mmCIF file of C-alpha atoms in Angstrom:
data_model
loop_
_atom_site.group_PDB
_atom_site.id
_atom_site.type_symbol
_atom_site.label_atom_id
_atom_site.label_comp_id
_atom_site.label_asym_id
_atom_site.label_seq_id
_atom_site.Cartn_x
_atom_site.Cartn_y
_atom_site.Cartn_z
ATOM 1 C CA LEU B 1 123.910 105.600 189.222
ATOM 2 C CA ILE B 2 120.895 107.638 190.330
ATOM 3 C CA GLU B 3 120.257 105.249 193.228
ATOM 4 C CA VAL B 4 123.870 105.492 194.418
ATOM 5 C CA MET B 5 123.861 109.288 194.141
ATOM 6 C CA ALA B 6 120.621 109.520 196.105
ATOM 7 C CA ASN B 7 121.739 107.235 198.936
ATOM 8 C CA GLU B 8 125.491 107.844 199.273
ATOM 9 C CA LYS B 9 126.329 110.826 201.499
ATOM 10 C CA LYS B 10 129.815 111.075 200.023
ATOM 11 C CA VAL B 11 128.421 111.802 196.547
ATOM 12 C CA CYS B 12 127.412 115.378 195.731
ATOM 13 C CA LYS B 13 123.895 116.042 194.467
ATOM 14 C CA MET B 14 125.030 117.395 191.137
ATOM 15 C CA LEU B 15 124.584 115.588 187.800
ATOM 16 C CA HIS B 16 126.185 116.458 184.467
ATOM 17 C CA LEU B 17 124.049 114.886 181.729
ATOM 18 C CA PRO B 18 125.011 116.017 178.195
ATOM 19 C CA VAL B 19 122.100 116.499 175.794
ATOM 20 C CA GLN B 20 123.769 118.292 172.826
ATOM 21 C CA SER B 21 120.417 119.215 171.208
ATOM 22 C CA GLY B 22 116.741 119.395 172.066
ATOM 23 C CA ASN B 23 115.590 118.242 168.638
ATOM 24 C CA ASN B 24 115.194 114.564 167.737
ATOM 25 C CA ARG B 25 116.228 114.920 164.081
ATOM 26 C CA VAL B 26 119.431 116.693 165.081
ATOM 27 C CA LEU B 27 120.121 114.104 167.789
ATOM 28 C CA GLU B 28 119.786 111.350 165.184
ATOM 29 C CA ALA B 29 122.110 113.218 162.811
ATOM 30 C CA MET B 30 124.611 113.462 165.684
ATOM 31 C CA ASN B 31 124.342 109.676 166.091
ATOM 32 C CA ARG B 32 123.005 110.095 169.630
ATOM 33 C CA LYS B 33 121.222 106.985 170.844
ATOM 34 C CA TYR B 34 118.409 108.739 172.719
ATOM 35 C CA THR B 35 115.452 110.991 172.024
ATOM 36 C CA ARG B 36 114.361 114.236 173.600
ATOM 37 C CA GLU B 37 111.566 112.342 175.375
ATOM 38 C CA GLU B 38 113.943 109.721 176.783
ATOM 39 C CA TYR B 39 116.220 112.475 178.046
ATOM 40 C CA PHE B 40 113.350 114.224 179.840
ATOM 41 C CA ALA B 41 112.410 110.903 181.462
ATOM 42 C CA LYS B 42 115.930 110.476 182.864
ATOM 43 C CA ILE B 43 115.922 114.008 184.252
ATOM 44 C CA GLU B 44 112.572 113.401 185.933
ATOM 45 C CA LYS B 45 113.777 110.107 187.443
ATOM 46 C CA ALA B 46 116.853 111.803 188.879
ATOM 47 C CA ARG B 47 114.868 114.704 190.327
ATOM 48 C CA VAL B 48 112.333 112.415 191.971
ATOM 49 C CA ALA B 49 115.181 110.508 193.628
ATOM 50 C CA MET B 50 117.068 113.679 194.604
ATOM 51 C CA PRO B 51 114.912 116.761 195.239
ATOM 52 C CA GLY B 52 117.092 119.858 194.886
ATOM 53 C CA LEU B 53 119.449 118.122 192.448
ATOM 54 C CA ALA B 54 121.677 120.494 190.472
ATOM 55 C CA LEU B 55 122.005 119.798 186.745
ATOM 56 C CA SER B 56 124.435 120.755 184.030
ATOM 57 C CA THR B 57 124.722 119.783 180.385
ATOM 58 C CA ASP B 58 126.629 120.185 177.110
ATOM 59 C CA ILE B 59 124.999 121.726 174.039
ATOM 60 C CA ILE B 60 126.283 122.127 170.485
ATOM 61 C CA VAL B 61 124.815 125.089 168.610
ATOM 62 C CA GLY B 62 124.729 125.084 164.808
ATOM 63 C CA PHE B 63 125.277 121.414 164.016
ATOM 64 C CA PRO B 64 125.400 121.055 160.190
ATOM 65 C CA GLY B 65 121.883 121.216 158.774
ATOM 66 C CA GLU B 66 120.294 122.386 162.035
ATOM 67 C CA THR B 67 117.519 124.896 161.325
ATOM 68 C CA GLU B 68 116.443 127.807 163.474
ATOM 69 C CA GLU B 69 113.223 125.943 164.315
ATOM 70 C CA GLU B 70 115.271 122.964 165.501
ATOM 71 C CA PHE B 71 117.452 125.274 167.556
ATOM 72 C CA GLU B 72 114.269 126.627 169.168
ATOM 73 C CA ASP B 73 113.614 123.073 170.415
ATOM 74 C CA THR B 74 116.924 123.282 172.272
ATOM 75 C CA LEU B 75 115.920 126.581 173.874
ATOM 76 C CA ASP B 76 112.608 124.993 174.848
ATOM 77 C CA LEU B 77 114.433 122.088 176.473
ATOM 78 C CA ILE B 78 116.669 124.461 178.448
ATOM 79 C CA ARG B 79 113.643 126.371 179.720
ATOM 80 C CA LYS B 80 111.897 123.148 180.773
ATOM 81 C CA VAL B 81 114.865 121.452 182.445
ATOM 82 C CA ARG B 82 116.245 124.671 184.019
ATOM 83 C CA TYR B 83 119.927 123.768 184.242
ATOM 84 C CA ASP B 84 122.238 125.251 186.833
ATOM 85 C CA ASN B 85 125.004 125.345 184.215
ATOM 86 C CA VAL B 86 125.152 124.849 180.459
ATOM 87 C CA TYR B 87 128.447 124.279 178.670
ATOM 88 C CA SER B 88 127.610 125.425 175.155
ATOM 89 C CA PHE B 89 129.746 125.389 172.045
ATOM 90 C CA LEU B 90 129.410 126.545 168.457
ATOM 91 C CA TYR B 91 129.838 123.564 166.131
ATOM 92 C CA SER B 92 133.318 123.351 164.664
ATOM 93 C CA LYS B 93 134.096 121.124 161.695
ATOM 94 C CA ARG B 94 136.373 118.170 162.368
ATOM 95 C CA GLU B 95 137.850 116.307 159.429
ATOM 96 C CA GLY B 96 137.219 112.582 159.432
ATOM 97 C CA THR B 97 133.793 112.832 161.083
ATOM 98 C CA ALA B 98 130.547 112.113 159.260
ATOM 99 C CA ALA B 99 129.278 115.611 160.055
ATOM 100 C CA ALA B 100 132.195 117.191 158.188
ATOM 101 C CA GLY B 101 130.509 116.171 154.937
ATOM 102 C CA PHE B 102 126.998 117.380 155.814
ATOM 103 C CA ASP B 103 125.409 120.306 153.978
ATOM 104 C CA ASP B 104 125.414 123.399 156.154
ATOM 105 C CA PRO B 105 123.266 126.227 154.747
ATOM 106 C CA PHE B 106 123.517 128.579 157.724
ATOM 107 C CA SER B 107 126.338 131.065 158.170
ATOM 108 C CA HIS B 108 128.623 131.369 161.165
ATOM 109 C CA GLU B 109 127.076 134.791 161.856
ATOM 110 C CA GLU B 110 123.573 133.303 162.068
ATOM 111 C CA LYS B 111 124.752 130.545 164.371
ATOM 112 C CA GLN B 112 126.528 133.097 166.547
ATOM 113 C CA LYS B 113 123.197 134.876 167.048
ATOM 114 C CA TRP B 114 121.606 131.578 168.130
ATOM 115 C CA PHE B 115 124.506 131.008 170.508
ATOM 116 C CA GLU B 116 124.044 134.430 172.089
ATOM 117 C CA ARG B 117 120.305 133.804 172.522
ATOM 118 C CA LEU B 118 121.068 130.535 174.282
ATOM 119 C CA LEU B 119 123.463 132.276 176.667
ATOM 120 C CA GLU B 120 120.871 134.934 177.435
ATOM 121 C CA VAL B 121 118.206 132.349 178.281
ATOM 122 C CA GLN B 122 120.573 130.257 180.382
ATOM 123 C CA ASN B 123 121.991 133.227 182.296
ATOM 124 C CA GLU B 124 118.481 134.216 183.380
ATOM 125 C CA ILE B 125 117.764 130.672 184.564
ATOM 126 C CA ALA B 126 121.100 130.329 186.390
ATOM 127 C CA LEU B 127 120.596 133.610 188.267
ATOM 128 C CA ALA B 128 117.046 132.660 189.281
ATOM 129 C CA LEU B 129 118.197 129.264 190.564
ATOM 130 C CA ASN B 130 121.039 130.853 192.523
ATOM 131 C CA GLN B 131 118.711 133.439 194.064
ATOM 132 C CA ALA B 132 116.789 130.569 195.658
ATOM 133 C CA TYR B 133 119.924 129.934 197.765
ATOM 134 C CA GLU B 134 119.834 133.378 199.382
ATOM 135 C CA GLY B 135 119.269 133.364 203.138
ATOM 136 C CA LYS B 136 119.905 129.618 203.461
ATOM 137 C CA ILE B 137 122.783 127.808 205.163
ATOM 138 C CA TYR B 138 124.912 125.191 203.404
ATOM 139 C CA ASP B 139 127.919 123.083 204.304
ATOM 140 C CA VAL B 140 130.703 124.329 202.061
ATOM 141 C CA LEU B 141 133.897 122.449 201.229
ATOM 142 C CA VAL B 142 136.541 125.175 201.397
ATOM 143 C CA GLU B 143 138.993 124.984 198.491
ATOM 144 C CA GLY B 144 141.252 127.961 199.133
ATOM 145 C CA ALA B 145 141.626 131.706 199.063
ATOM 146 C CA SER B 146 140.005 133.832 196.395
ATOM 147 C CA LYS B 147 142.314 134.765 193.527
ATOM 148 C CA THR B 148 141.587 138.443 194.136
ATOM 149 C CA ASN B 149 141.450 138.664 197.941
ATOM 150 C CA PRO B 150 143.419 136.511 200.442
ATOM 151 C CA ASP B 151 140.863 137.299 203.159
ATOM 152 C CA VAL B 152 138.055 135.739 201.116
ATOM 153 C CA MET B 153 137.745 131.961 200.905
ATOM 154 C CA THR B 154 136.101 130.099 198.060
ATOM 155 C CA GLY B 155 134.409 126.720 198.231
ATOM 156 C CA ARG B 156 131.548 124.625 196.896
ATOM 157 C CA THR B 157 128.206 123.410 198.131
ATOM 158 C CA ASP B 158 127.175 119.788 197.550
ATOM 159 C CA THR B 159 125.349 121.024 194.437
ATOM 160 C CA ASN B 160 128.648 122.410 193.084
ATOM 161 C CA LYS B 161 127.765 126.064 193.644
ATOM 162 C CA ILE B 162 130.839 128.265 194.020
ATOM 163 C CA ILE B 163 130.549 130.458 197.107
ATOM 164 C CA ASN B 164 132.897 133.199 198.353
ATOM 165 C CA PHE B 165 132.976 134.334 201.981
ATOM 166 C CA PRO B 166 135.308 136.026 204.517
ATOM 167 C CA GLY B 167 137.611 133.503 206.156
ATOM 168 C CA ASN B 168 141.171 132.251 206.501
ATOM 169 C CA GLU B 169 143.466 129.504 205.246
ATOM 170 C CA SER B 170 142.797 127.291 208.307
ATOM 171 C CA MET B 171 139.395 126.519 206.781
ATOM 172 C CA VAL B 172 140.839 124.917 203.636
ATOM 173 C CA GLY B 173 139.832 121.275 203.276
ATOM 174 C CA ASN B 174 137.059 121.536 205.856
ATOM 175 C CA LEU B 175 133.285 121.650 205.642
ATOM 176 C CA VAL B 176 132.126 125.032 206.937
ATOM 177 C CA PRO B 177 128.511 126.174 207.412
ATOM 178 C CA VAL B 178 127.951 129.270 205.279
ATOM 179 C CA LYS B 179 124.862 131.451 204.953
ATOM 180 C CA VAL B 180 124.250 132.749 201.440
ATOM 181 C CA THR B 181 123.914 136.531 201.435
ATOM 182 C CA LYS B 182 123.940 137.341 197.723
ATOM 183 C CA ALA B 183 123.431 135.405 194.497
ATOM 184 C CA HIS B 184 125.145 136.105 191.196
ATOM 185 C CA THR B 185 124.816 134.332 187.854
ATOM 186 C CA TRP B 186 127.954 132.214 188.307
ATOM 187 C CA SER B 187 128.610 132.283 192.057
ATOM 188 C CA LEU B 188 127.294 133.075 195.530
ATOM 189 C CA ASN B 189 128.479 135.343 198.337
ATOM 190 C CA GLY B 190 128.102 134.340 201.961
ATOM 191 C CA GLU B 191 129.258 134.515 205.543
ATOM 192 C CA VAL B 192 130.328 131.820 207.983
ATOM 193 C CA TRP B 193 127.380 130.734 210.119
ATOM 194 C CA ARG B 194 128.405 130.692 213.785
ATOM 195 C CA ASN B 195 126.553 129.460 216.867
ATOM 196 C CA GLU B 196 126.014 132.997 218.107
ATOM 197 C CA ASN B 197 123.830 133.558 215.037
ATOM 198 C CA ALA B 198 121.457 130.812 216.104
ATOM 199 C CA ASN B 199 118.729 133.220 217.190
ATOM 200 C CA GLU B 200 118.680 135.212 213.942
#
């Protein structure tokens, strides 16, 4: 998969690789068939093959029996990998699963605090990664008009970054060169890069 992504121009350089937890004991309790170390190795292999690769993941906070120290391992993993996006969820009990019968000594309120800490860490990382896009030009696949302004188009870079810029409906479905002018935590602002800007 990594080889195809690296060599196929039609495939975007964005990889979603769920991790769920950064602690090996919790991963085993989740019945995940990999370790933290094996996960890091896969990330490194992908990044060597595709410099500038964007990464996203899934994380469950507060799996039954997870301790605060084990949760800290997840925060450590997030800081080391530096994901562009993290889809995080508070554990919710599902009848019929093995985890539904596990002891769970921590309250929902405590887990909510962990969840909020994770969001804070990830938001800082996401903003920093997006700020690295400022001033650079990217081919953007235009998806349509902004929901709030018909004169603003929205599209995505090949690393799945959402970017908003002045434009019109004739651009929809096309690749348009856009210069990033401002980074936000969840999106970018830009302007269409035209030939007359070549000397800037």
